[in-house]
XYZ file of C-alpha atoms in Angstrom:
462
model
C 27.128 4.793 -9.241
C 26.957 1.666 -11.406
C 24.846 -1.275 -10.216
C 26.181 -4.209 -12.226
C 25.853 -7.909 -13.130
C 22.143 -8.199 -12.288
C 19.207 -9.727 -14.106
C 17.107 -6.613 -14.680
C 13.338 -6.792 -15.192
C 12.652 -3.302 -16.492
C 8.840 -3.312 -16.851
C 9.488 -0.673 -19.532
C 7.071 -0.349 -22.489
C 8.771 -3.261 -24.286
C 8.921 -5.286 -21.045
C 12.551 -6.196 -21.765
C 14.646 -8.293 -19.425
C 18.409 -7.665 -19.394
C 20.758 -10.504 -18.429
C 24.044 -9.353 -16.877
C 22.560 -5.878 -16.819
C 23.597 -2.632 -15.190
C 21.990 0.621 -14.061
C 23.838 3.933 -13.963
C 22.468 6.349 -11.354
C 23.170 10.065 -11.288
C 21.807 11.830 -8.211
C 18.186 10.582 -7.990
C 17.755 9.616 -11.673
C 18.445 6.557 -13.831
C 20.997 7.939 -16.292
C 21.564 4.753 -18.286
C 20.579 1.094 -18.361
C 21.909 -1.789 -20.415
C 24.465 -4.596 -20.441
C 27.140 -4.462 -17.748
C 30.044 -4.577 -20.202
C 28.572 -1.716 -22.197
C 27.944 0.542 -19.193
C 31.312 -0.199 -17.580
C 32.909 0.858 -20.853
C 30.905 4.087 -20.945
C 31.460 4.975 -17.280
C 34.879 3.554 -16.342
C 35.370 5.897 -13.392
C 32.049 5.156 -11.675
C 31.958 3.334 -8.360
C 30.528 -0.157 -8.871
C 27.983 -2.073 -6.771
C 28.082 -5.739 -7.815
C 24.620 -7.354 -7.875
C 25.613 -10.762 -9.213
C 22.976 -13.372 -8.461
C 20.275 -10.777 -7.886
C 17.135 -9.976 -9.841
C 16.501 -6.232 -10.018
C 12.933 -4.976 -10.355
C 11.340 -1.538 -10.062
C 10.602 -0.518 -6.495
C 7.351 -2.100 -5.352
C 4.326 0.164 -4.880
C 1.670 -0.680 -2.292
C -1.578 1.054 -3.205
C -3.302 0.298 0.102
C -1.766 0.424 3.545
C -2.718 1.387 7.115
C 0.546 2.374 8.779
C -0.884 2.849 12.276
C -2.324 -0.659 12.284
C 1.081 -2.348 12.123
C 1.295 -1.644 15.846
C -1.712 -4.004 16.178
C -0.313 -6.968 14.244
C -1.913 -10.186 15.492
C -4.403 -8.389 17.750
C -7.555 -9.305 15.795
C -7.047 -12.627 14.039
C -9.816 -14.900 12.740
C -12.677 -12.405 12.969
C -15.031 -11.270 10.204
C -14.753 -7.661 9.112
C -17.449 -5.892 11.118
C -16.571 -7.640 14.417
C -12.895 -7.171 13.602
C -13.487 -3.467 13.035
C -16.099 -2.412 15.566
C -15.155 -4.616 18.510
C -11.399 -4.772 18.159
C -9.546 -2.488 15.707
C -11.551 0.717 16.188
C -11.421 0.251 19.965
C -7.654 -0.142 19.852
C -7.102 2.707 17.400
C -9.385 4.947 19.447
C -6.793 4.701 22.213
C -3.816 5.755 20.086
C -1.691 8.794 20.812
C 0.340 10.757 18.276
C 3.468 9.057 19.620
C 1.832 5.669 18.930
C 1.031 6.781 15.377
C 4.640 7.766 14.777
C 5.861 4.441 16.178
C 3.425 2.529 13.971
C 4.491 4.503 10.918
C 8.168 3.804 11.552
C 7.482 0.106 12.118
C 5.474 -0.082 8.889
C 7.987 1.850 6.823
C 10.930 -0.153 8.114
C 9.200 -3.401 7.219
C 8.101 -2.119 3.819
C 11.604 -0.969 2.915
C 13.199 -4.223 4.029
C 10.718 -6.188 1.912
C 11.077 -4.090 -1.245
C 8.264 -1.531 -1.086
C 9.604 1.874 -2.084
C 6.304 3.779 -2.360
C 2.998 3.346 -0.528
C -0.485 4.827 -0.272
C -1.611 5.341 3.317
C -5.343 5.041 3.092
C -6.913 6.695 6.110
C -4.679 8.232 8.790
C -6.776 9.562 11.671
C -6.103 12.965 13.189
C -5.371 11.487 16.615
C -2.453 9.467 15.194
C -0.517 12.658 14.448
C -0.202 13.288 10.715
C 2.962 15.340 11.229
C 4.614 12.255 12.702
C 3.679 10.148 9.684
C 5.226 12.737 7.385
C 8.365 12.902 9.516
C 8.699 9.132 9.368
C 8.516 9.230 5.562
C 10.986 12.121 5.424
C 13.493 10.467 7.769
C 13.345 6.981 6.258
C 13.774 7.899 2.592
C 10.666 6.024 1.392
C 8.117 7.579 -0.966
C 4.666 8.093 0.598
C 1.239 9.142 -0.676
C -0.507 9.911 2.586
C -4.276 9.857 2.906
C -5.680 11.771 5.878
C -9.156 10.664 6.911
C -12.278 12.497 5.725
C -15.530 11.684 7.556
C -18.546 13.121 9.360
C -20.665 10.044 10.242
C -19.509 7.731 13.050
C -20.881 4.368 11.945
C -20.289 1.621 9.393
C -22.674 1.028 6.463
C -26.357 1.305 7.385
C -26.441 -0.379 10.810
C -26.403 1.992 13.800
C -24.980 -0.818 15.948
C -21.734 -0.671 13.954
C -20.519 2.513 15.575
C -17.000 3.890 15.650
C -15.101 4.217 18.889
C -15.559 7.776 20.225
C -11.820 8.322 20.069
C -11.888 8.050 16.276
C -14.854 10.292 15.514
C -14.007 13.368 13.442
C -16.061 16.131 11.857
C -15.643 18.187 8.691
C -13.341 20.710 10.322
C -10.946 18.149 11.772
C -10.951 15.775 8.812
C -11.531 17.648 5.549
C -10.151 21.026 6.591
C -7.401 19.306 8.552
C -6.330 17.472 5.406
C -6.113 20.758 3.526
C -3.859 22.169 6.255
C -1.580 19.131 6.010
C -1.594 19.406 2.211
C -0.428 23.000 2.466
C 2.274 22.015 4.967
C 3.629 18.743 3.591
C 2.658 18.124 -0.029
C 5.799 17.976 -2.197
C 8.195 17.954 0.750
C 11.213 15.630 1.105
C 12.276 16.105 -2.531
C 8.654 15.469 -3.553
C 8.620 12.064 -1.878
C 5.586 13.149 0.173
C 2.177 13.613 -1.431
C -0.919 14.351 0.663
C -4.234 12.725 -0.312
C -7.820 12.692 0.861
C -8.461 9.391 2.666
C -12.251 9.222 2.616
C -14.132 6.812 4.846
C -16.309 4.136 3.284
C -19.784 5.290 2.108
C -22.009 5.323 5.152
C -19.277 7.152 7.043
C -19.392 10.334 4.971
C -22.410 12.469 4.085
C -23.209 13.143 0.433
C -22.550 16.833 1.038
C -19.060 16.207 2.436
C -18.179 13.824 -0.411
C -19.295 16.460 -2.909
C -17.276 19.176 -1.196
C -14.218 16.927 -1.075
C -14.451 15.895 -4.735
C -14.875 19.524 -5.784
C -11.749 20.509 -3.869
C -9.961 17.476 -5.287
C -10.580 18.704 -8.814
C -9.738 22.320 -8.017
C -6.476 21.673 -6.173
C -5.409 18.368 -7.737
C -5.567 16.421 -4.461
C -6.148 12.693 -5.166
C -8.630 10.546 -3.252
C -8.496 7.009 -1.907
C -11.441 5.171 -0.338
C -12.497 1.668 0.694
C -15.450 0.562 -1.432
C -17.644 -2.537 -1.862
C -15.413 -4.542 0.465
C -18.140 -6.637 2.117
C -21.775 -7.480 1.458
C -22.813 -4.917 4.077
C -21.362 -2.231 1.821
C -23.497 -3.339 -1.102
C -26.537 -3.405 1.206
C -25.819 0.213 2.149
C -25.682 1.290 -1.495
C -28.983 -0.504 -2.159
C -30.569 1.272 0.810
C -29.943 4.621 -0.908
C -31.069 3.408 -4.321
C -27.644 2.716 -5.813
C -25.010 0.155 -6.639
C -21.410 0.861 -5.572
C -20.358 2.639 -8.742
C -23.567 4.549 -9.421
C -23.311 5.966 -5.896
C -19.651 6.906 -6.311
C -20.510 8.543 -9.624
C -23.357 10.513 -8.033
C -21.049 12.225 -5.520
C -18.133 12.785 -7.914
C -15.784 10.104 -6.639
C -15.088 8.422 -9.976
C -11.977 9.953 -11.509
C -8.490 9.097 -12.794
C -7.320 10.729 -9.537
C -9.199 8.229 -7.336
C -8.048 4.842 -6.014
C -10.905 2.655 -4.777
C -9.863 -0.169 -2.486
C -11.044 -3.800 -2.372
C -13.964 -3.532 -4.834
C -15.116 -7.088 -4.167
C -18.884 -6.782 -4.533
C -19.389 -5.305 -8.000
C -21.918 -6.256 -10.665
C -21.302 -6.121 -14.416
C -22.655 -2.590 -14.743
C -20.420 -1.420 -11.899
C -17.428 -2.702 -13.835
C -18.540 -0.906 -17.009
C -19.029 2.382 -15.138
C -15.720 1.998 -13.337
C -13.803 1.250 -16.536
C -15.311 4.220 -18.325
C -14.284 6.609 -15.564
C -10.567 5.827 -15.467
C -10.773 5.196 -11.706
C -8.126 2.852 -10.289
C -8.527 -0.217 -8.040
C -6.288 -1.395 -5.203
C -6.494 -5.192 -4.951
C -5.859 -6.694 -1.486
C -6.324 -10.464 -1.817
C -4.909 -11.486 1.569
C -7.088 -9.075 3.535
C -10.183 -10.046 1.555
C -9.487 -13.750 2.084
C -8.537 -13.525 5.773
C -11.596 -11.444 6.666
C -13.809 -13.660 4.460
C -14.926 -10.602 2.540
C -14.835 -12.316 -0.863
C -12.591 -12.182 -3.912
C -12.282 -9.223 -6.252
C -13.233 -9.913 -9.883
C -9.736 -9.118 -11.123
C -9.886 -10.993 -14.457
C -13.154 -9.218 -15.331
C -11.707 -5.854 -14.309
C -8.612 -6.493 -16.417
C -10.707 -7.459 -19.415
C -12.679 -4.216 -19.030
C -9.441 -2.219 -18.984
C -9.460 -1.119 -15.347
C -6.043 -0.253 -13.928
C -5.350 -2.454 -10.890
C -2.673 -1.934 -8.255
C -1.831 -4.139 -5.288
C -1.871 -3.491 -1.554
C -1.178 -5.402 1.637
C -3.844 -3.556 3.670
C -3.130 -3.310 7.414
C -1.174 -5.771 9.531
C -4.202 -6.883 11.641
C -5.869 -8.316 8.517
C -2.721 -9.512 6.761
C -0.061 -9.771 9.462
C 2.670 -8.599 7.096
C 3.573 -5.545 5.020
C 5.486 -7.787 2.603
C 4.145 -7.017 -0.881
C 6.092 -9.912 -2.394
C 3.922 -12.323 -0.404
C 0.838 -10.422 -1.557
C 1.987 -10.792 -5.152
C 2.105 -14.580 -4.892
C -1.451 -14.812 -3.563
C -2.674 -12.371 -6.215
C -1.260 -14.658 -8.882
C -2.720 -17.819 -7.369
C -6.141 -17.071 -5.911
C -7.818 -16.157 -9.199
C -6.579 -19.361 -10.820
C -8.231 -21.336 -8.029
C -11.700 -19.794 -8.293
C -11.732 -19.634 -12.105
C -10.320 -23.138 -12.693
C -8.038 -21.418 -15.190
C -4.274 -21.686 -14.558
C -3.631 -18.911 -17.088
C -5.738 -16.351 -15.186
C -3.709 -13.433 -13.808
C -0.213 -14.614 -14.781
C 2.958 -13.627 -12.946
C 3.685 -10.834 -15.421
C 0.312 -9.190 -14.735
C 0.945 -9.269 -10.992
C 4.383 -7.677 -11.318
C 2.742 -4.938 -13.363
C 0.144 -4.440 -10.609
C 2.878 -3.960 -8.026
C 4.989 -1.605 -10.158
C 3.824 0.346 -13.209
C 0.080 -0.083 -12.511
C 0.585 1.136 -8.959
C 2.558 4.109 -10.244
C -0.249 4.944 -12.661
C -2.831 4.702 -9.857
C -0.819 7.196 -7.812
C -0.299 9.552 -10.760
C 3.447 8.897 -10.639
C 3.999 6.687 -13.689
C 6.033 9.411 -15.385
C 8.684 9.046 -12.671
C 8.477 5.594 -11.029
C 7.081 2.111 -11.691
C 9.565 1.013 -14.361
C 13.317 1.138 -14.921
C 13.875 3.646 -17.717
C 16.345 6.393 -18.434
C 15.119 9.663 -16.932
C 12.924 8.071 -14.280
C 13.630 8.147 -10.571
C 16.203 5.632 -9.343
C 13.773 3.500 -7.306
C 14.649 -0.200 -7.548
C 15.014 -3.398 -5.549
C 17.585 -6.193 -5.820
C 16.328 -9.631 -4.772
C 18.961 -12.194 -3.824
C 18.236 -15.441 -5.673
C 21.415 -17.320 -4.720
C 19.933 -19.288 -1.818
C 19.003 -22.944 -1.873
C 15.321 -22.060 -1.572
C 15.498 -19.980 -4.768
C 17.405 -22.283 -7.089
C 17.059 -23.089 -9.885
C 15.011 -20.531 -11.778
C 14.412 -19.942 -15.478
C 12.014 -16.984 -15.751
C 12.961 -14.068 -13.461
C 9.378 -12.783 -13.300
C 8.079 -16.170 -12.167
C 10.936 -16.446 -9.688
C 10.035 -13.096 -8.136
C 6.298 -13.790 -7.955
C 6.190 -17.463 -6.979
C 9.445 -18.007 -5.039
C 10.779 -14.802 -3.499
C 9.564 -13.222 -0.280
C 10.569 -10.003 1.389
C 13.267 -11.836 3.303
C 15.135 -12.245 0.020
C 15.384 -8.484 -0.560
C 19.050 -7.495 -0.494
C 19.284 -3.900 -1.740
C 16.683 -1.114 -1.909
C 17.325 2.206 -3.642
C 14.892 5.142 -3.504
C 15.573 8.525 -5.092
C 19.062 7.277 -5.903
C 19.901 6.608 -2.251
C 20.667 3.135 -0.879
C 18.207 2.631 1.986
C 18.722 -1.111 2.461
C 21.995 -2.962 1.856
C 22.668 -6.592 2.654
C 19.092 -6.738 3.935
C 19.851 -4.126 6.615
C 18.103 -0.775 7.062
C 20.530 2.099 6.684
C 18.297 5.086 7.466
C 16.474 3.716 10.511
C 17.493 2.048 13.778
C 15.625 -1.240 13.487
C 16.285 -2.396 17.051
C 15.047 0.887 18.511
C 11.931 0.811 16.312
C 11.112 -2.725 17.453
C 11.620 -1.923 21.150
C 9.325 1.090 20.960
C 6.696 -0.803 18.970
C 6.638 -3.627 21.522
C 6.165 -1.188 24.381
C 3.595 1.031 22.712
C 1.517 -1.820 21.282
C 1.068 -3.300 24.737
C 0.186 0.105 26.196
C -2.495 0.633 23.528
C -4.029 -2.781 24.221
C -4.029 -2.125 27.963
C -5.620 1.327 27.567
C -8.313 -0.219 25.375
C -9.034 -2.913 28.011
C -8.501 -5.701 25.505
C -5.468 -7.481 26.957
C -7.406 -10.657 27.679
C -9.041 -10.735 24.249
C -5.761 -10.652 22.348
C -4.313 -13.607 24.268
C -3.993 -17.110 22.721
C -7.210 -19.150 22.597
C -5.332 -22.207 23.859
C -4.197 -22.400 27.515
C -0.838 -20.829 28.295
C 1.244 -22.094 31.227
């Protein structure tokens, strides 16, 4: 197949942009890339998919996502993190069934595909949500998923006993750590290697030192990566201080710092934390919308970049973002750091596109196969339709993608060489059926949790 007449932003090592470009796909691999006229001459018998007026970029990679939470979109708005978590989200999630988890996963994946995300890192899938269902949803949809199953043995948040988890979410070592190993044996590498199973450790305070140390040892022995929320709110930093540490000295003490670890949020770091983090090769998932909406703070991205830390981008869950659209996340990531630094050159559009593509691939250990458009890499790419009145004119395709486009402009999505979205429509999933089931199951979860009144509008409804 030849995909022709596009403006192609390769994000390859030279960062070249190809006007009137084309991509030749053979099976699941990019076989050639260059000017349309050149490739049409080389492959005259290939079927052609005309992408005139589109900007093609590597498939977007979300390095932090809670798929189950998409079923709870809008159910916990305008609350700070601990109230949001302990009084609303954990209560709702503690009433999930495996069927709800599957419905949430399908809803999330459908939205991600339609908005240009071709690979994601699920951060912390609980056992009660049904991990098999999550894997089936990835397998059926055609997306690429790195799937973190929760690891925990302490049922509270940070150092306050009042911040307790809902009983329905509490897991022990056998269910969480050993359960993850069972799922790794069953699913890792399945679906043409589109599925990878990770450890999804709970935030420090929710895992004992002994369990962290056992998990990190197994991680090194078996090559199972780790993702974990860290230093998201001030309460996290208070917890580290209570055990005689800062965020990164604690993580170092239990073996968490590694090129196979993605730490999420990382808002409350001091200068020494950044030095330790940079020296370890550990990756960061930046989630600016979640951090802003929950009033958690703003990650020190320019300082992390200067120190050489690899930074990916994530939407986080729908209850603290309300969308799985990584293109919207990219715009905020490019803007928010300019605002607080009074420097309009901080975190330019090009840096943000790197976060959402090649940096994300590096964080997931997949940069040898995805994250850029190069011969020999997997055929994962997205075509964004820039022909609409709201997109014209544009001069720099990277700026156009970051500052103008949203997920609603995504026209074509290809993963593993297969067209999963065409003309903005899902081809591998029944969108109407997914929406109907999500509407029904979301209401049932809220009713089981006894929170129907609390999720209603604050203003009177007639």
